[in-house]
PDB file of C-alpha atoms in Angstrom:
ATOM      1  CA  GLU A   1     -60.476  13.244-104.957  1.00  0.00           C
ATOM      2  CA  VAL A   2     -59.808   9.510-104.537  1.00  0.00           C
ATOM      3  CA  TYR A   3     -63.165   9.139-102.782  1.00  0.00           C
ATOM      4  CA  THR A   4     -64.916  11.085-105.530  1.00  0.00           C
ATOM      5  CA  ASN A   5     -63.271   9.017-108.256  1.00  0.00           C
ATOM      6  CA  ALA A   6     -64.147   5.734-106.539  1.00  0.00           C
ATOM      7  CA  LEU A   7     -67.770   6.510-105.651  1.00  0.00           C
ATOM      8  CA  GLY A   8     -68.739   9.238-108.097  1.00  0.00           C
ATOM      9  CA  VAL A   9     -69.501  12.894-107.509  1.00  0.00           C
ATOM     10  CA  LYS A  10     -73.199  12.274-106.749  1.00  0.00           C
ATOM     11  CA  HIS A  11     -72.623   9.669-104.056  1.00  0.00           C
ATOM     12  CA  PRO A  12     -73.949  10.839-100.657  1.00  0.00           C
ATOM     13  CA  GLU A  13     -70.793   9.666 -98.868  1.00  0.00           C
ATOM     14  CA  VAL A  14     -68.709  12.040-100.986  1.00  0.00           C
ATOM     15  CA  ALA A  15     -70.958  14.940 -99.967  1.00  0.00           C
ATOM     16  CA  SER A  16     -70.915  13.847 -96.334  1.00  0.00           C
ATOM     17  CA  THR A  17     -67.126  13.675 -96.271  1.00  0.00           C
ATOM     18  CA  LEU A  18     -66.881  17.069 -97.941  1.00  0.00           C
ATOM     19  CA  MET A  19     -69.275  18.525 -95.341  1.00  0.00           C
ATOM     20  CA  PHE A  20     -67.102  17.124 -92.536  1.00  0.00           C
ATOM     21  CA  LYS A  21     -64.106  18.721 -94.228  1.00  0.00           C
ATOM     22  CA  GLY A  22     -65.994  22.028 -94.336  1.00  0.00           C
ATOM     23  CA  MET A  23     -66.840  21.735 -90.635  1.00  0.00           C
ATOM     24  CA  ALA A  24     -63.191  20.987 -89.835  1.00  0.00           C
ATOM     25  CA  HIS A  25     -62.136  24.099 -91.754  1.00  0.00           C
ATOM     26  CA  LEU A  26     -64.741  26.074 -89.788  1.00  0.00           C
ATOM     27  CA  ALA A  27     -63.372  24.760 -86.486  1.00  0.00           C
ATOM     28  CA  MET A  28     -59.840  25.745 -87.531  1.00  0.00           C
ATOM     29  CA  GLY A  29     -60.969  29.225 -88.538  1.00  0.00           C
ATOM     30  CA  LYS A  30     -60.385  28.625 -92.253  1.00  0.00           C
ATOM     31  CA  LEU A  31     -63.667  30.263 -93.130  1.00  0.00           C
ATOM     32  CA  ASP A  32     -63.144  30.679 -96.871  1.00  0.00           C
ATOM     33  CA  ASP A  33     -62.171  27.010 -97.234  1.00  0.00           C
ATOM     34  CA  SER A  34     -65.164  26.025 -95.119  1.00  0.00           C
ATOM     35  CA  MET A  35     -67.509  28.089 -97.269  1.00  0.00           C
ATOM     36  CA  ALA A  36     -66.060  26.617-100.470  1.00  0.00           C
ATOM     37  CA  CYS A  37     -66.609  23.050 -99.217  1.00  0.00           C
ATOM     38  CA  MET A  38     -70.149  23.723 -98.075  1.00  0.00           C
ATOM     39  CA  LEU A  39     -71.151  25.514-101.270  1.00  0.00           C
ATOM     40  CA  ARG A  40     -69.811  22.550-103.230  1.00  0.00           C
ATOM     41  CA  VAL A  41     -71.836  20.157-101.052  1.00  0.00           C
ATOM     42  CA  ARG A  42     -74.948  22.248-101.611  1.00  0.00           C
ATOM     43  CA  ARG A  43     -74.520  22.143-105.384  1.00  0.00           C
ATOM     44  CA  MET A  44     -73.788  18.401-105.349  1.00  0.00           C
ATOM     45  CA  ARG A  45     -76.796  17.499-103.209  1.00  0.00           C
ATOM     46  CA  GLU A  46     -79.218  19.856-104.970  1.00  0.00           C
ATOM     47  CA  ASP A  47     -78.114  18.421-108.317  1.00  0.00           C
ATOM     48  CA  ALA A  48     -78.659  14.888-106.993  1.00  0.00           C
ATOM     49  CA  LEU A  49     -81.813  15.405-104.905  1.00  0.00           C
ATOM     50  CA  GLY A  50     -83.392  18.707-105.875  1.00  0.00           C
ATOM     51  CA  HIS A  51     -83.874  21.620-103.491  1.00  0.00           C
ATOM     52  CA  ASP A  52     -86.863  20.363-101.492  1.00  0.00           C
ATOM     53  CA  GLN A  53     -85.092  17.818 -99.290  1.00  0.00           C
ATOM     54  CA  PRO A  54     -84.458  17.835 -95.527  1.00  0.00           C
ATOM     55  CA  GLU A  55     -80.728  17.373 -96.124  1.00  0.00           C
ATOM     56  CA  ILE A  56     -80.599  20.694 -97.980  1.00  0.00           C
ATOM     57  CA  GLY A  57     -81.976  22.419 -94.868  1.00  0.00           C
ATOM     58  CA  LEU A  58     -79.059  21.082 -92.817  1.00  0.00           C
ATOM     59  CA  ILE A  59     -76.603  22.261 -95.462  1.00  0.00           C
ATOM     60  CA  LEU A  60     -78.205  25.734 -95.428  1.00  0.00           C
ATOM     61  CA  ASN A  61     -77.881  25.796 -91.626  1.00  0.00           C
ATOM     62  CA  ASN A  62     -74.170  25.006 -91.897  1.00  0.00           C
ATOM     63  CA  LEU A  63     -73.690  27.666 -94.573  1.00  0.00           C
ATOM     64  CA  ALA A  64     -75.420  30.155 -92.281  1.00  0.00           C
ATOM     65  CA  CYS A  65     -73.034  29.273 -89.449  1.00  0.00           C
ATOM     66  CA  VAL A  66     -70.066  30.029 -91.701  1.00  0.00           C
ATOM     67  CA  GLN A  67     -71.647  33.338 -92.781  1.00  0.00           C
ATOM     68  CA  TYR A  68     -72.106  34.203 -89.111  1.00  0.00           C
ATOM     69  CA  GLU A  69     -68.437  33.495 -88.414  1.00  0.00           C
ATOM     70  CA  LEU A  70     -67.493  35.605 -91.442  1.00  0.00           C
ATOM     71  CA  GLY A  71     -69.430  38.475 -89.830  1.00  0.00           C
ATOM     72  CA  ASP A  72     -72.184  38.634 -92.453  1.00  0.00           C
ATOM     73  CA  TYR A  73     -75.110  38.455 -90.037  1.00  0.00           C
ATOM     74  CA  LYS A  74     -77.747  39.461 -92.602  1.00  0.00           C
ATOM     75  CA  LYS A  75     -76.676  36.638 -94.933  1.00  0.00           C
ATOM     76  CA  ALA A  76     -76.531  34.231 -91.990  1.00  0.00           C
ATOM     77  CA  GLU A  77     -80.062  35.173 -90.939  1.00  0.00           C
ATOM     78  CA  SER A  78     -81.276  34.813 -94.528  1.00  0.00           C
ATOM     79  CA  LEU A  79     -79.767  31.322 -94.813  1.00  0.00           C
ATOM     80  CA  PHE A  80     -81.136  30.244 -91.420  1.00  0.00           C
ATOM     81  CA  GLN A  81     -84.574  31.463 -92.516  1.00  0.00           C
ATOM     82  CA  GLU A  82     -84.250  29.668 -95.871  1.00  0.00           C
ATOM     83  CA  ALA A  83     -83.357  26.477 -93.983  1.00  0.00           C
ATOM     84  CA  LEU A  84     -86.360  26.888 -91.693  1.00  0.00           C
ATOM     85  CA  ASP A  85     -88.718  27.629 -94.601  1.00  0.00           C
ATOM     86  CA  LEU A  86     -87.467  24.544 -96.430  1.00  0.00           C
ATOM     87  CA  GLN A  87     -87.923  22.419 -93.319  1.00  0.00           C
ATOM     88  CA  ARG A  88     -91.511  23.635 -93.041  1.00  0.00           C
ATOM     89  CA  GLU A  89     -92.141  22.631 -96.672  1.00  0.00           C
ATOM     90  CA  VAL A  90     -90.754  19.106 -96.312  1.00  0.00           C
ATOM     91  CA  PHE A  91     -91.949  18.498 -92.751  1.00  0.00           C
ATOM     92  CA  THR A  92     -91.753  14.994 -91.354  1.00  0.00           C
ATOM     93  CA  THR A  93     -92.054  13.609 -87.831  1.00  0.00           C
ATOM     94  CA  GLU A  94     -88.762  11.721 -87.983  1.00  0.00           C
ATOM     95  CA  PRO A  95     -86.826  12.514 -84.784  1.00  0.00           C
ATOM     96  CA  SER A  96     -83.610  13.277 -86.687  1.00  0.00           C
ATOM     97  CA  PHE A  97     -85.477  15.759 -88.890  1.00  0.00           C
ATOM     98  CA  LEU A  98     -87.127  17.415 -85.886  1.00  0.00           C
ATOM     99  CA  LYS A  99     -83.791  17.672 -84.124  1.00  0.00           C
ATOM    100  CA  GLY A 100     -82.489  19.478 -87.234  1.00  0.00           C
ATOM    101  CA  VAL A 101     -85.397  21.926 -87.040  1.00  0.00           C
ATOM    102  CA  SER A 102     -84.666  22.598 -83.375  1.00  0.00           C
ATOM    103  CA  ILE A 103     -80.980  23.209 -84.199  1.00  0.00           C
ATOM    104  CA  VAL A 104     -81.898  25.803 -86.829  1.00  0.00           C
ATOM    105  CA  LEU A 105     -84.268  27.486 -84.360  1.00  0.00           C
ATOM    106  CA  CYS A 106     -81.508  27.572 -81.721  1.00  0.00           C
ATOM    107  CA  ASN A 107     -79.075  29.077 -84.207  1.00  0.00           C
ATOM    108  CA  ILE A 108     -81.563  31.748 -85.275  1.00  0.00           C
ATOM    109  CA  SER A 109     -82.213  32.470 -81.595  1.00  0.00           C
ATOM    110  CA  PHE A 110     -78.501  32.870 -80.901  1.00  0.00           C
ATOM    111  CA  LEU A 111     -78.193  35.283 -83.824  1.00  0.00           C
ATOM    112  CA  HIS A 112     -81.134  37.353 -82.545  1.00  0.00           C
ATOM    113  CA  ALA A 113     -79.783  37.369 -78.979  1.00  0.00           C
ATOM    114  CA  LYS A 114     -76.339  38.506 -80.111  1.00  0.00           C
ATOM    115  CA  SER A 115     -77.943  41.382 -82.042  1.00  0.00           C
ATOM    116  CA  GLY A 116     -80.090  42.405 -79.060  1.00  0.00           C
ATOM    117  CA  SER A 117     -83.435  41.208 -80.476  1.00  0.00           C
ATOM    118  CA  PHE A 118     -84.338  39.375 -77.289  1.00  0.00           C
ATOM    119  CA  PRO A 119     -88.080  38.905 -77.934  1.00  0.00           C
ATOM    120  CA  LYS A 120     -87.320  37.269 -81.301  1.00  0.00           C
ATOM    121  CA  ALA A 121     -84.604  35.137 -79.703  1.00  0.00           C
ATOM    122  CA  LEU A 122     -86.988  33.891 -77.034  1.00  0.00           C
ATOM    123  CA  ILE A 123     -89.694  32.985 -79.547  1.00  0.00           C
ATOM    124  CA  GLU A 124     -87.287  30.876 -81.623  1.00  0.00           C
ATOM    125  CA  LEU A 125     -85.661  29.277 -78.592  1.00  0.00           C
ATOM    126  CA  GLU A 126     -88.978  28.418 -76.988  1.00  0.00           C
ATOM    127  CA  GLY A 127     -90.016  26.801 -80.298  1.00  0.00           C
ATOM    128  CA  ALA A 128     -86.861  24.683 -80.251  1.00  0.00           C
ATOM    129  CA  LEU A 129     -87.445  23.758 -76.629  1.00  0.00           C
ATOM    130  CA  GLN A 130     -91.049  22.769 -77.374  1.00  0.00           C
ATOM    131  CA  ILE A 131     -89.900  20.426 -80.156  1.00  0.00           C
ATOM    132  CA  GLN A 132     -87.281  18.884 -77.915  1.00  0.00           C
ATOM    133  CA  GLN A 133     -89.627  18.438 -74.971  1.00  0.00           C
ATOM    134  CA  ASP A 134     -92.650  17.157 -76.852  1.00  0.00           C
ATOM    135  CA  ILE A 135     -91.075  14.980 -79.485  1.00  0.00           C
ATOM    136  CA  LEU A 136     -87.504  14.152 -78.678  1.00  0.00           C
ATOM    137  CA  LEU A 137     -87.719  13.184 -75.015  1.00  0.00           C
ATOM    138  CA  GLU A 138     -87.873   9.502 -75.853  1.00  0.00           C
ATOM    139  CA  ASP A 139     -84.137   9.966 -76.324  1.00  0.00           C
ATOM    140  CA  THR A 140     -82.531   9.555 -72.910  1.00  0.00           C
ATOM    141  CA  SER A 141     -80.296  12.597 -73.441  1.00  0.00           C
ATOM    142  CA  TYR A 142     -81.747  15.721 -71.890  1.00  0.00           C
ATOM    143  CA  SER A 143     -78.715  17.900 -72.598  1.00  0.00           C
ATOM    144  CA  ASP A 144     -80.331  19.742 -75.521  1.00  0.00           C
ATOM    145  CA  VAL A 145     -83.374  20.591 -73.427  1.00  0.00           C
ATOM    146  CA  THR A 146     -81.146  21.712 -70.549  1.00  0.00           C
ATOM    147  CA  GLU A 147     -79.090  23.915 -72.841  1.00  0.00           C
ATOM    148  CA  ASN A 148     -82.206  25.493 -74.344  1.00  0.00           C
ATOM    149  CA  MET A 149     -83.611  26.201 -70.897  1.00  0.00           C
ATOM    150  CA  ALA A 150     -80.291  27.780 -69.952  1.00  0.00           C
ATOM    151  CA  HIS A 151     -80.331  29.947 -73.073  1.00  0.00           C
ATOM    152  CA  ILE A 152     -83.873  31.136 -72.312  1.00  0.00           C
ATOM    153  CA  LEU A 153     -82.873  32.050 -68.763  1.00  0.00           C
ATOM    154  CA  ALA A 154     -79.727  33.788 -70.024  1.00  0.00           C
ATOM    155  CA  ILE A 155     -81.677  35.833 -72.572  1.00  0.00           C
ATOM    156  CA  HIS A 156     -84.016  36.974 -69.813  1.00  0.00           C
ATOM    157  CA  GLN A 157     -80.939  38.071 -67.835  1.00  0.00           C
ATOM    158  CA  LEU A 158     -79.589  39.966 -70.858  1.00  0.00           C
ATOM    159  CA  GLN A 159     -82.877  41.843 -71.122  1.00  0.00           C
ATOM    160  CA  ASN A 160     -82.314  42.969 -67.544  1.00  0.00           C
ATOM    161  CA  GLY A 161     -78.819  44.337 -68.107  1.00  0.00           C
ATOM    162  CA  ALA A 162     -76.465  41.341 -67.948  1.00  0.00           C
ATOM    163  CA  VAL A 163     -73.607  41.623 -70.435  1.00  0.00           C
ATOM    164  CA  ASN A 164     -72.231  38.212 -71.464  1.00  0.00           C
ATOM    165  CA  LEU A 165     -74.598  35.674 -73.033  1.00  0.00           C
ATOM    166  CA  ASP A 166     -72.026  32.871 -73.106  1.00  0.00           C
ATOM    167  CA  GLU A 167     -71.006  33.186 -69.428  1.00  0.00           C
ATOM    168  CA  ILE A 168     -74.584  33.426 -68.192  1.00  0.00           C
ATOM    169  CA  THR A 169     -75.637  30.446 -70.314  1.00  0.00           C
ATOM    170  CA  GLU A 170     -72.796  28.307 -68.925  1.00  0.00           C
ATOM    171  CA  GLU A 171     -73.777  29.217 -65.353  1.00  0.00           C
ATOM    172  CA  TYR A 172     -77.376  28.178 -66.011  1.00  0.00           C
ATOM    173  CA  ILE A 173     -76.328  24.947 -67.748  1.00  0.00           C
ATOM    174  CA  THR A 174     -74.203  24.017 -64.721  1.00  0.00           C
ATOM    175  CA  MET A 175     -77.060  24.849 -62.362  1.00  0.00           C
ATOM    176  CA  LEU A 176     -79.663  22.909 -64.392  1.00  0.00           C
ATOM    177  CA  ARG A 177     -77.432  19.858 -64.762  1.00  0.00           C
ATOM    178  CA  LYS A 178     -76.933  19.776 -60.990  1.00  0.00           C
ATOM    179  CA  THR A 179     -80.700  19.718 -60.497  1.00  0.00           C
ATOM    180  CA  GLU A 180     -81.056  16.881 -63.075  1.00  0.00           C
ATOM    181  CA  THR A 181     -78.770  14.623 -61.038  1.00  0.00           C
ATOM    182  CA  THR A 182     -80.479  15.262 -57.724  1.00  0.00           C
TER     183      THR A 182
END
């Protein structure tokens, strides 16, 4: 409240701080508090900027993550798709924007993989990987690309009867990181 009073409700720093608070609530498992913060941020930023802004896509992605944690997978998928549709409308080649698009694609892929829709998961994940390889490799960090490759390999394993996406992904990440350093 002090921050809001000092800067005003429409100031981007107020929204940013509130989003961090929402993410902290998410990390602590306080899902209702997280959702309340993120919905407030969405209203604040849409009132200030309008709906067709890249920042709104990131907010929608975060809302979708909370919906996923709440167990509402249909709502999560709908919000991820809304974020992706918005990002397509306001497309820019800024690396930070493109990284946001790849994050949404990874999240949609994870949702599809968890529900057993492996072909859909692979399509989204390969799209994210393509963005990261083609556009973001000027960044010296290859960890996102490595993680996406590991997820693709893990999804292929799941299609062939493996049972734990998280364990398989971690094994592949470890293996791929070892090959990066050699």
